[in-house]
XYZ file of C-alpha atoms in Angstrom:
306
model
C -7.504 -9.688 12.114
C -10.973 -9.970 13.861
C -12.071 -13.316 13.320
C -15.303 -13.023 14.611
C -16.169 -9.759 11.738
C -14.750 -11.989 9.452
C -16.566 -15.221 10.278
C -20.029 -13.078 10.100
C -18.597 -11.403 7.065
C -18.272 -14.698 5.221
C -21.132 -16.871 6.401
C -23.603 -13.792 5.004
C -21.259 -13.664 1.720
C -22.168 -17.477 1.452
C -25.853 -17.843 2.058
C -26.232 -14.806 -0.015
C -25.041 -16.999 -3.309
C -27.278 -19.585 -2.484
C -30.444 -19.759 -4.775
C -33.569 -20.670 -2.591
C -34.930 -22.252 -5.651
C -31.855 -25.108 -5.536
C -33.093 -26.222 -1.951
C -37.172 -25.899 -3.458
C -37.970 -22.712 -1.973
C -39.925 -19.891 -3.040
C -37.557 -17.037 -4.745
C -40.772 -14.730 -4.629
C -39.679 -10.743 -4.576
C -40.763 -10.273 -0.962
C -37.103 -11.216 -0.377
C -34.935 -8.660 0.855
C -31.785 -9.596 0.840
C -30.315 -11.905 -2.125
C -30.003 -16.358 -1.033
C -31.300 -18.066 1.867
C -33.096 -16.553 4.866
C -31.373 -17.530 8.214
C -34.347 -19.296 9.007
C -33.925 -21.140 6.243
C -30.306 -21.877 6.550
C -30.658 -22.769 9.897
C -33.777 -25.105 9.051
C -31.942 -27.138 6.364
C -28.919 -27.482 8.765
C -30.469 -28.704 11.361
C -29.886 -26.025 14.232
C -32.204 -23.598 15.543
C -32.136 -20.027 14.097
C -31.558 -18.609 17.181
C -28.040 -20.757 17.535
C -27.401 -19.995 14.002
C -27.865 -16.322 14.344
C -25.167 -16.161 17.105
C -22.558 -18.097 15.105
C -23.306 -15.473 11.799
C -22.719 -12.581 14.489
C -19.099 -14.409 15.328
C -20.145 -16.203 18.817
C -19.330 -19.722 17.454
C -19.018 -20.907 21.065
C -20.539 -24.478 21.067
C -19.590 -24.801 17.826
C -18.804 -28.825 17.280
C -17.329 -30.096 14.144
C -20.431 -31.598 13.187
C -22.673 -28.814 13.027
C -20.177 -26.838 11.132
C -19.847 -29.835 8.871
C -23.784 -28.968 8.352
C -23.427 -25.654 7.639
C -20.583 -26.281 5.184
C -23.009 -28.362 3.038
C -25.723 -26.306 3.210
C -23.820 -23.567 2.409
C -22.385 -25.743 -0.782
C -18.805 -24.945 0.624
C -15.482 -26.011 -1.313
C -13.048 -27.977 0.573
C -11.105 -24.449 1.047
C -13.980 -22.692 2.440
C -14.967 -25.397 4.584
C -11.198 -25.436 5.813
C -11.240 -21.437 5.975
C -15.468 -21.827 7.823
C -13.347 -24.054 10.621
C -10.055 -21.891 10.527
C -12.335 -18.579 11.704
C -14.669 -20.528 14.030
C -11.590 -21.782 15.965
C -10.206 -17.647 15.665
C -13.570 -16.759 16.881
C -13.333 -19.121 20.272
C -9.584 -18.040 20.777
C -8.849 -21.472 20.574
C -6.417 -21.098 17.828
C -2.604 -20.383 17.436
C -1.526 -17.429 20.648
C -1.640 -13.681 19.503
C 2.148 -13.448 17.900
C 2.820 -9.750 19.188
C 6.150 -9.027 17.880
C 7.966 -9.480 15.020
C 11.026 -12.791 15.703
C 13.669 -12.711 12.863
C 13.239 -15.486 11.020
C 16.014 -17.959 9.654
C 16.804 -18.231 5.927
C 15.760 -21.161 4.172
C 17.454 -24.431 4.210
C 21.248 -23.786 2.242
C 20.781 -27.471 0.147
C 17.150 -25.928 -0.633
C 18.701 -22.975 -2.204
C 21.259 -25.159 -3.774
C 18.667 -27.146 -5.504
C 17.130 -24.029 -6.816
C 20.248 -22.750 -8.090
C 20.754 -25.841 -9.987
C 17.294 -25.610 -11.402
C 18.614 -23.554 -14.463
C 15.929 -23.963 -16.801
C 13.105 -22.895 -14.598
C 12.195 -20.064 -12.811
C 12.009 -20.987 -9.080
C 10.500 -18.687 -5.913
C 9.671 -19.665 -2.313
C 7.097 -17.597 -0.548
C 4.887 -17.700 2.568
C 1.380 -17.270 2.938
C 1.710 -13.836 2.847
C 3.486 -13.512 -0.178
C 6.918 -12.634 1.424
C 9.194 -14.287 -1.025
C 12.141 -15.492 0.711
C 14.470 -16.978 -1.590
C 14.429 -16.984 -5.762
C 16.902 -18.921 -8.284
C 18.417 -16.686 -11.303
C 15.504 -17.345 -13.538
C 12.664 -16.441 -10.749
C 14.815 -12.776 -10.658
C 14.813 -12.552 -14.498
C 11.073 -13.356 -14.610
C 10.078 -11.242 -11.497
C 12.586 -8.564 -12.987
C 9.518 -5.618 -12.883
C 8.093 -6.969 -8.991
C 12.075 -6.249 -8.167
C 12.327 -2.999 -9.760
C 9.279 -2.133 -8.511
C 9.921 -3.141 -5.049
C 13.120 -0.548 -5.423
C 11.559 2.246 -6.392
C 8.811 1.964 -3.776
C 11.827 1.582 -1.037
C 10.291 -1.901 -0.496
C 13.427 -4.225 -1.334
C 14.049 -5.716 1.837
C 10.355 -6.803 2.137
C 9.739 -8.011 -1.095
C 5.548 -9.335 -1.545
C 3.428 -10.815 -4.358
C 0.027 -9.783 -3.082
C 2.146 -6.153 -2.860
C 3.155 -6.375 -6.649
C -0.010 -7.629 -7.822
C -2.389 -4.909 -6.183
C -0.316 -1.710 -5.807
C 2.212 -1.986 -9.077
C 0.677 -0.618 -11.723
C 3.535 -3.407 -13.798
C 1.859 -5.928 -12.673
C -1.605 -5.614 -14.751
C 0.693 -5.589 -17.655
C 3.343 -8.406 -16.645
C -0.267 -10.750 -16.024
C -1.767 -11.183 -19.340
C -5.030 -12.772 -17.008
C -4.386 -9.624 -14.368
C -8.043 -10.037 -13.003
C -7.973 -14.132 -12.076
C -4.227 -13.727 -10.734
C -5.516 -10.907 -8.236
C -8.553 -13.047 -7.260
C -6.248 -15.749 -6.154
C -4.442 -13.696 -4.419
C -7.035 -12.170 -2.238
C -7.930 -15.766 -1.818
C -4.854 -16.977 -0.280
C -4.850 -14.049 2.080
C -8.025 -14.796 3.466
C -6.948 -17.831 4.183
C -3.854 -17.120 5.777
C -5.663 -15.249 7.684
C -8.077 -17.563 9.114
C -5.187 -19.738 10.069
C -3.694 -16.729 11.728
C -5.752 -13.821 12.759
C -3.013 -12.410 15.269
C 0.177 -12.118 12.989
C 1.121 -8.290 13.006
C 2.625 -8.301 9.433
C -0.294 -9.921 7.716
C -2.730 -7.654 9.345
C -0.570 -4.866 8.013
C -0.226 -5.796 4.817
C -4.101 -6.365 4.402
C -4.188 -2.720 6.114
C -2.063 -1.239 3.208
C -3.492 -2.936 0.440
C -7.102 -1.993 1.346
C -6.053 1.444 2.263
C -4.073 1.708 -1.091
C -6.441 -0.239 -3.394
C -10.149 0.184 -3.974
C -9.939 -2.931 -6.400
C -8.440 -4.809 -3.196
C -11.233 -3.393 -0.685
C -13.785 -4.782 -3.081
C -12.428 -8.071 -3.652
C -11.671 -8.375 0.218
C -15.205 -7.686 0.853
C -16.543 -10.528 -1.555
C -14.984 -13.603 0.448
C -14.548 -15.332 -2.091
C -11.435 -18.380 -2.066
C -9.687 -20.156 -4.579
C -7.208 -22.698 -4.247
C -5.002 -23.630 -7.651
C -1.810 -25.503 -7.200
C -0.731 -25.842 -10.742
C -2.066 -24.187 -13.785
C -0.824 -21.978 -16.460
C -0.046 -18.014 -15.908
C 0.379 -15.975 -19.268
C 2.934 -13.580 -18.692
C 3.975 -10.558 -20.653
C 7.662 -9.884 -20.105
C 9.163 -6.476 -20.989
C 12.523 -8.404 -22.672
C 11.522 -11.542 -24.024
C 7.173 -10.675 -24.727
C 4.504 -13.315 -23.854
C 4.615 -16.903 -22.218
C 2.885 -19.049 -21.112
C 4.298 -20.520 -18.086
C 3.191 -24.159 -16.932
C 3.391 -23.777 -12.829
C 3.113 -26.179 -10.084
C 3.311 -25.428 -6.066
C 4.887 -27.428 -4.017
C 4.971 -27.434 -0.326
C 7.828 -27.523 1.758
C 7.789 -29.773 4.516
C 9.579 -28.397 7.642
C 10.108 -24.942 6.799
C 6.990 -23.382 8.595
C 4.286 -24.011 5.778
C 6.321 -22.162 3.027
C 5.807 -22.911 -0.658
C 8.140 -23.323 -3.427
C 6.271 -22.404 -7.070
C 8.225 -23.689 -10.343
C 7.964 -22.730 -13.660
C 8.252 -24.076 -17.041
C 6.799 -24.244 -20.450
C 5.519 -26.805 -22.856
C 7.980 -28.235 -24.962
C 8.785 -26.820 -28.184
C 6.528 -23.907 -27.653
C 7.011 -20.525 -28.378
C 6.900 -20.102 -24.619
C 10.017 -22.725 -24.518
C 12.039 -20.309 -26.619
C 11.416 -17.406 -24.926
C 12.274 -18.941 -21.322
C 15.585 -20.098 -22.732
C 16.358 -16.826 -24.266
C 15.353 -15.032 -20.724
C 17.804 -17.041 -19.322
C 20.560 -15.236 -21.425
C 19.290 -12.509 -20.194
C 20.648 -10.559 -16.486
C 18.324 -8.209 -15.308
C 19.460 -6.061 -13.134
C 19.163 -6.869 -9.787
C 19.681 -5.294 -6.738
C 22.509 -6.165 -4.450
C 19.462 -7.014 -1.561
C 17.776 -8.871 -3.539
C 21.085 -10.547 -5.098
C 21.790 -12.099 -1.931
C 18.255 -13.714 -0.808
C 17.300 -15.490 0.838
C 19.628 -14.899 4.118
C 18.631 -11.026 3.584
C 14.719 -11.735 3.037
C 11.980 -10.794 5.678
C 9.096 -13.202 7.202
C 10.937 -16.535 6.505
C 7.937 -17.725 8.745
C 4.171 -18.401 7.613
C 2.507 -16.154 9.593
C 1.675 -17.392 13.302
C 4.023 -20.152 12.816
Protein backbone atom coordinates (compact mmCIF):
# COMPACT_ATOMS: atom_id res chain seq x y z
CA UNK A 1 0.00 0.00 0.00
CA UNK A 2 1.09 3.69 -0.62
CA UNK A 3 0.95 5.30 2.55
CA UNK A 4 1.54 8.58 1.51
CA UNK A 5 -1.97 8.36 -1.19
CA UNK A 6 -3.53 7.05 1.65
CA UNK A 7 -2.50 9.55 4.33
CA UNK A 8 -3.70 12.48 1.76
CA UNK A 9 -6.66 10.30 0.98
CA UNK A 10 -7.80 10.32 4.60
CA UNK A 11 -6.82 13.69 6.01
CA UNK A 12 -9.17 15.29 2.94
CA UNK A 13 -11.93 12.49 3.86
CA UNK A 14 -11.69 14.04 7.46
CA UNK A 15 -11.73 17.78 7.12
CA UNK A 16 -14.34 17.26 4.55
CA UNK A 17 -16.91 16.01 7.53
CA UNK A 18 -16.08 18.79 9.51
CA UNK A 19 -18.86 21.54 9.66
CA UNK A 20 -17.17 25.08 9.61
CA UNK A 21 -20.11 26.22 11.56
CA UNK A 22 -18.92 23.79 14.77
CA UNK A 23 -15.49 25.76 14.92
CA UNK A 24 -17.77 29.42 14.29
CA UNK A 25 -17.04 29.83 10.78
CA UNK A 26 -18.93 31.03 7.97
CA UNK A 27 -20.64 27.93 5.93
CA UNK A 28 -21.53 30.64 3.18
CA UNK A 29 -21.98 28.84 -0.51
CA UNK A 30 -18.77 30.36 -1.88
CA UNK A 31 -17.35 27.07 -0.52
CA UNK A 32 -16.20 24.68 -2.91
CA UNK A 33 -15.46 21.80 -1.52
CA UNK A 34 -17.65 20.35 1.55
CA UNK A 35 -15.75 21.05 5.68
CA UNK A 36 -12.89 23.08 6.53
CA UNK A 37 -10.60 25.00 4.18
CA UNK A 38 -6.87 24.03 4.70
CA UNK A 39 -6.35 27.36 5.78
CA UNK A 40 -8.62 26.87 8.20
CA UNK A 41 -7.51 23.55 9.41
CA UNK A 42 -4.19 24.57 9.53
CA UNK A 43 -5.18 27.91 11.48
CA UNK A 44 -7.08 26.09 14.28
CA UNK A 45 -4.13 23.60 14.58
CA UNK A 46 -1.70 25.73 14.99
CA UNK A 47 0.72 25.10 11.90
CA UNK A 48 1.12 27.10 8.93
CA UNK A 49 -0.89 26.14 5.78
CA UNK A 50 1.95 25.79 3.87
CA UNK A 51 3.33 22.83 6.42
CA UNK A 52 -0.10 21.53 6.50
CA UNK A 53 -0.50 21.34 2.81
CA UNK A 54 2.65 19.12 2.51
CA UNK A 55 1.54 16.64 5.19
CA UNK A 56 -2.25 16.37 3.22
CA UNK A 57 -0.05 15.67 -0.04
CA UNK A 58 1.76 12.63 2.11
CA UNK A 59 5.25 14.52 2.97
CA UNK A 60 4.70 14.18 6.78
CA UNK A 61 8.46 14.65 7.23
CA UNK A 62 8.80 16.80 10.44
CA UNK A 63 5.91 15.44 11.57
CA UNK A 64 6.23 15.35 15.69
CA UNK A 65 3.70 13.67 17.79
CA UNK A 66 2.46 16.82 18.96
CA UNK A 67 1.40 18.44 15.96
CA UNK A 68 -0.31 15.36 14.82
CA UNK A 69 -1.91 15.25 18.23
CA UNK A 70 -3.30 18.83 16.89
CA UNK A 71 -4.51 17.75 13.89
CA UNK A 72 -6.24 14.73 15.44
CA UNK A 73 -8.40 17.15 17.52
CA UNK A 74 -9.10 19.42 15.08
CA UNK A 75 -10.00 16.94 12.89
CA UNK A 76 -12.44 15.46 15.87
CA UNK A 77 -10.55 12.05 15.36
CA UNK A 78 -11.61 8.73 17.30
CA UNK A 79 -8.98 7.03 19.19
CA UNK A 80 -8.78 4.56 15.98
CA UNK A 81 -8.28 7.23 13.56
CA UNK A 82 -5.92 9.03 15.58
CA UNK A 83 -4.02 5.57 15.94
CA UNK A 84 -4.57 4.88 12.04
CA UNK A 85 -3.51 9.34 11.38
CA UNK A 86 -0.02 8.13 13.29
CA UNK A 87 0.13 4.52 11.73
CA UNK A 88 0.26 6.29 7.93
CA UNK A 89 2.41 9.28 8.98
CA UNK A 90 5.08 6.83 10.27
CA UNK A 91 4.32 4.66 6.55
CA UNK A 92 4.71 7.95 4.92
CA UNK A 93 8.45 8.68 6.54
CA UNK A 94 9.45 4.92 5.97
CA UNK A 95 9.99 4.82 9.44
CA UNK A 96 7.73 1.97 10.02
CA UNK A 97 7.94 -1.93 10.00
CA UNK A 98 10.73 -3.03 6.65
CA UNK A 99 8.94 -3.80 3.25
CA UNK A 100 8.06 -7.77 3.93
CA UNK A 101 8.78 -8.91 0.20
CA UNK A 102 8.02 -12.48 0.28
CA UNK A 103 5.67 -14.60 1.59
CA UNK A 104 7.49 -16.84 5.12
CA UNK A 105 5.22 -19.86 6.03
CA UNK A 106 3.85 -19.20 9.03
CA UNK A 107 3.48 -21.64 12.13
CA UNK A 108 0.08 -22.93 13.28
CA UNK A 109 -1.30 -21.64 16.31
CA UNK A 110 -0.37 -22.66 19.72
CA UNK A 111 -1.68 -26.77 20.09
CA UNK A 112 -3.14 -25.95 24.01
CA UNK A 113 -4.85 -22.83 22.12
CA UNK A 114 -6.59 -25.14 19.82
CA UNK A 115 -7.25 -27.45 22.65
CA UNK A 116 -9.06 -24.83 24.53
CA UNK A 117 -11.16 -24.12 21.55
CA UNK A 118 -12.03 -27.59 21.05
CA UNK A 119 -13.23 -27.79 24.51
CA UNK A 120 -15.28 -24.69 24.04
CA UNK A 121 -18.36 -26.83 22.89
CA UNK A 122 -21.05 -24.51 23.35
CA UNK A 123 -19.63 -21.63 21.43
CA UNK A 124 -18.57 -21.00 18.19
CA UNK A 125 -14.84 -20.08 18.28
CA UNK A 126 -12.47 -18.56 15.18
CA UNK A 127 -8.97 -17.01 15.26
CA UNK A 128 -8.11 -14.63 12.50
CA UNK A 129 -5.50 -11.99 11.62
CA UNK A 130 -5.87 -8.61 10.58
CA UNK A 131 -6.50 -9.59 7.33
CA UNK A 132 -9.15 -11.84 7.92
CA UNK A 133 -7.11 -15.09 7.27
CA UNK A 134 -8.76 -17.36 9.72
CA UNK A 135 -6.32 -19.73 10.98
CA UNK A 136 -7.84 -22.06 13.25
CA UNK A 137 -11.88 -22.66 14.11
CA UNK A 138 -13.52 -25.09 16.88
CA UNK A 139 -16.54 -27.44 15.57
CA UNK A 140 -19.13 -24.84 16.22
CA UNK A 141 -17.13 -21.82 14.33
CA UNK A 142 -17.28 -24.58 11.10
CA UNK A 143 -21.03 -25.21 11.68
CA UNK A 144 -21.70 -21.45 11.90
CA UNK A 145 -19.25 -20.40 9.06
CA UNK A 146 -20.69 -23.57 7.17
CA UNK A 147 -21.68 -21.13 3.83
CA UNK A 148 -17.95 -18.89 4.11
CA UNK A 149 -16.53 -22.76 3.86
CA UNK A 150 -18.60 -23.86 1.09
CA UNK A 151 -18.11 -20.88 -0.48
CA UNK A 152 -14.47 -20.78 -0.11
CA UNK A 153 -14.69 -24.42 -2.05
CA UNK A 154 -16.41 -23.58 -4.79
CA UNK A 155 -14.34 -20.46 -5.48
CA UNK A 156 -11.06 -22.89 -5.21
CA UNK A 157 -10.22 -20.67 -2.19
CA UNK A 158 -10.03 -23.40 0.71
CA UNK A 159 -6.59 -23.24 1.60
CA UNK A 160 -6.80 -19.40 2.02
CA UNK A 161 -9.83 -19.08 3.75
CA UNK A 162 -10.82 -14.83 4.48
CA UNK A 163 -13.67 -12.93 6.16
CA UNK A 164 -13.26 -9.63 4.38
CA UNK A 165 -13.28 -12.33 1.15
CA UNK A 166 -16.72 -13.85 2.30
CA UNK A 167 -18.22 -10.73 3.26
CA UNK A 168 -17.56 -8.68 -0.07
CA UNK A 169 -17.37 -11.23 -2.92
CA UNK A 170 -20.01 -14.14 -1.59
CA UNK A 171 -23.09 -13.31 -2.61
CA UNK A 172 -24.08 -15.88 0.96
CA UNK A 173 -22.86 -13.61 2.90
CA UNK A 174 -25.57 -10.63 2.49
CA UNK A 175 -27.95 -13.31 3.42
CA UNK A 176 -25.99 -15.20 6.34
CA UNK A 177 -25.65 -11.16 7.92
CA UNK A 178 -29.06 -10.13 8.79
CA UNK A 179 -27.14 -6.31 9.34
CA UNK A 180 -25.02 -7.12 5.86
CA UNK A 181 -24.31 -3.28 5.41
CA UNK A 182 -22.69 -2.44 9.19
CA UNK A 183 -20.76 -5.94 9.10
CA UNK A 184 -19.08 -4.84 5.66
CA UNK A 185 -18.33 -1.34 7.06
CA UNK A 186 -16.36 -2.90 9.80
CA UNK A 187 -14.70 -4.77 7.74
CA UNK A 188 -13.35 -2.20 5.42
CA UNK A 189 -12.48 -0.59 8.67
CA UNK A 190 -10.20 -3.11 10.00
CA UNK A 191 -8.43 -3.30 6.69
CA UNK A 192 -7.56 0.13 6.63
CA UNK A 193 -6.13 -0.23 9.58
CA UNK A 194 -4.14 -3.12 9.05
CA UNK A 195 -2.96 -1.43 6.57
CA UNK A 196 -1.62 1.57 8.14
CA UNK A 197 0.22 -0.68 10.49
CA UNK A 198 1.58 -2.43 7.47
CA UNK A 199 1.68 -0.83 4.13
CA UNK A 200 4.37 -3.36 2.67
CA UNK A 201 2.71 -6.86 3.35
CA UNK A 202 2.23 -8.49 -0.20
CA UNK A 203 -0.94 -10.50 0.77
CA UNK A 204 -2.86 -7.63 2.24
CA UNK A 205 -2.14 -5.44 -0.66
CA UNK A 206 -3.51 -8.26 -2.75
CA UNK A 207 -6.37 -8.91 -1.14
CA UNK A 208 -7.40 -5.11 -1.10
CA UNK A 209 -6.40 -5.45 -4.99
CA UNK A 210 -9.07 -8.24 -5.50
CA UNK A 211 -11.72 -6.96 -3.51
CA UNK A 212 -11.68 -3.49 -5.16
CA UNK A 213 -11.20 -5.01 -8.51
CA UNK A 214 -14.12 -7.50 -7.77
CA UNK A 215 -16.45 -5.19 -5.78
CA UNK A 216 -17.78 -1.77 -6.64
CA UNK A 217 -19.53 -1.76 -3.10
CA UNK A 218 -15.83 -2.37 -1.71
CA UNK A 219 -14.17 0.46 -4.03
CA UNK A 220 -16.72 2.83 -2.59
CA UNK A 221 -16.44 2.04 0.92
CA UNK A 222 -12.51 1.96 0.53
CA UNK A 223 -12.68 5.36 -0.81
CA UNK A 224 -14.76 6.82 2.23
CA UNK A 225 -11.99 6.19 5.03
CA UNK A 226 -14.06 5.70 7.29
CA UNK A 227 -12.92 3.26 10.71
CA UNK A 228 -14.70 1.51 13.21
CA UNK A 229 -13.47 -0.37 15.98
CA UNK A 230 -16.19 -2.86 17.92
CA UNK A 231 -14.82 -5.53 20.13
CA UNK A 232 -17.98 -7.06 21.35
CA UNK A 233 -21.47 -6.55 20.17
CA UNK A 234 -24.21 -8.58 18.78
CA UNK A 235 -24.22 -9.99 14.95
CA UNK A 236 -27.75 -11.31 13.74
CA UNK A 237 -27.13 -14.14 11.70
CA UNK A 238 -29.36 -16.02 9.34
CA UNK A 239 -28.26 -19.64 9.15
CA UNK A 240 -29.43 -21.87 6.27
CA UNK A 241 -30.09 -25.03 8.99
CA UNK A 242 -31.03 -23.68 12.15
CA UNK A 243 -32.68 -19.73 10.79
CA UNK A 244 -31.87 -16.51 12.75
CA UNK A 245 -29.64 -15.69 15.89
CA UNK A 246 -28.52 -13.44 17.47
CA UNK A 247 -25.07 -14.07 18.49
CA UNK A 248 -23.53 -12.14 21.60
CA UNK A 249 -19.59 -11.77 20.42
CA UNK A 250 -16.57 -10.63 22.13
CA UNK A 251 -12.78 -10.34 20.61
CA UNK A 252 -10.15 -11.18 22.37
CA UNK A 253 -6.57 -10.69 21.63
CA UNK A 254 -4.00 -13.12 21.73
CA UNK A 255 -0.95 -12.24 23.33
CA UNK A 256 2.16 -13.75 21.63
CA UNK A 257 0.84 -15.04 18.55
CA UNK A 258 1.72 -12.03 16.19
CA UNK A 259 -1.40 -9.73 16.96
CA UNK A 260 -4.00 -12.47 16.05
CA UNK A 261 -7.53 -12.40 17.46
CA UNK A 262 -9.69 -15.01 18.78
CA UNK A 263 -13.73 -13.93 18.35
CA UNK A 264 -16.30 -16.09 20.57
CA UNK A 265 -19.72 -16.53 20.28
CA UNK A 266 -22.70 -17.08 22.32
CA UNK A 267 -26.24 -16.16 22.96
CA UNK A 268 -28.35 -14.81 25.73
CA UNK A 269 -29.67 -17.26 27.93
CA UNK A 270 -32.89 -18.80 27.35
CA UNK A 271 -33.31 -17.07 24.07
CA UNK A 272 -34.51 -18.29 21.03
CA UNK A 273 -30.97 -17.68 19.83
CA UNK A 274 -29.83 -20.20 22.83
CA UNK A 275 -31.91 -22.94 21.24
CA UNK A 276 -30.90 -22.61 17.99
CA UNK A 277 -26.98 -22.60 18.86
CA UNK A 278 -27.52 -25.82 20.78
CA UNK A 279 -29.43 -27.42 18.05
CA UNK A 280 -26.51 -26.23 15.44
CA UNK A 281 -24.35 -28.02 17.47
CA UNK A 282 -26.18 -31.35 16.58
CA UNK A 283 -25.71 -30.44 13.50
CA UNK A 284 -22.21 -31.55 11.06
CA UNK A 285 -21.92 -29.56 8.19
CA UNK A 286 -19.98 -30.73 5.84
CA UNK A 287 -16.66 -29.77 5.89
CA UNK A 288 -13.89 -30.10 3.82
CA UNK A 289 -11.00 -32.33 4.63
CA UNK A 290 -8.63 -28.77 4.38
CA UNK A 291 -10.53 -27.09 6.33
CA UNK A 292 -11.12 -30.23 8.78
CA UNK A 293 -7.66 -30.13 9.73
CA UNK A 294 -6.95 -26.23 10.52
CA UNK A 295 -5.23 -24.71 11.75
CA UNK A 296 -1.73 -26.57 10.86
CA UNK A 297 -3.11 -26.42 7.08
CA UNK A 298 -4.25 -22.57 7.27
CA UNK A 299 -2.37 -19.69 5.40
CA UNK A 300 -1.02 -16.20 6.97
CA UNK A 301 -0.76 -17.47 10.61
CA UNK A 302 1.05 -13.99 10.84
CA UNK A 303 -0.63 -10.38 11.15
CA UNK A 304 0.58 -8.89 8.31
CA UNK A 305 4.22 -7.28 8.62
CA UNK A 306 4.68 -9.11 11.75
Amino acid sequence: MDNKTELREFLTSRRAKIRPEDYGLPAGSSRRVPGLRREELAALAGVSVSWYTRLERGNAVGASDAVLDAIARTLRLGEIERRHLFDLTRGANNAGPKPVRRRSPAPAIRTTLQLVMDQMTEMPAVVQNGRGDILAMNALGKALFAGLIAGAAGASKIGALNHARYIHLDPGAQRFYVDWDQVASYSVAMLHVTAGRNPHDKDLTNLIGELATASEDFRVRWAAHDLHEHQSGVKRVHHDVVGDMDLIYETLSLPGESALSMYIYTAAPGSASADALRLLGDWHAPCPPEVAALPTTAKGGKEPGA
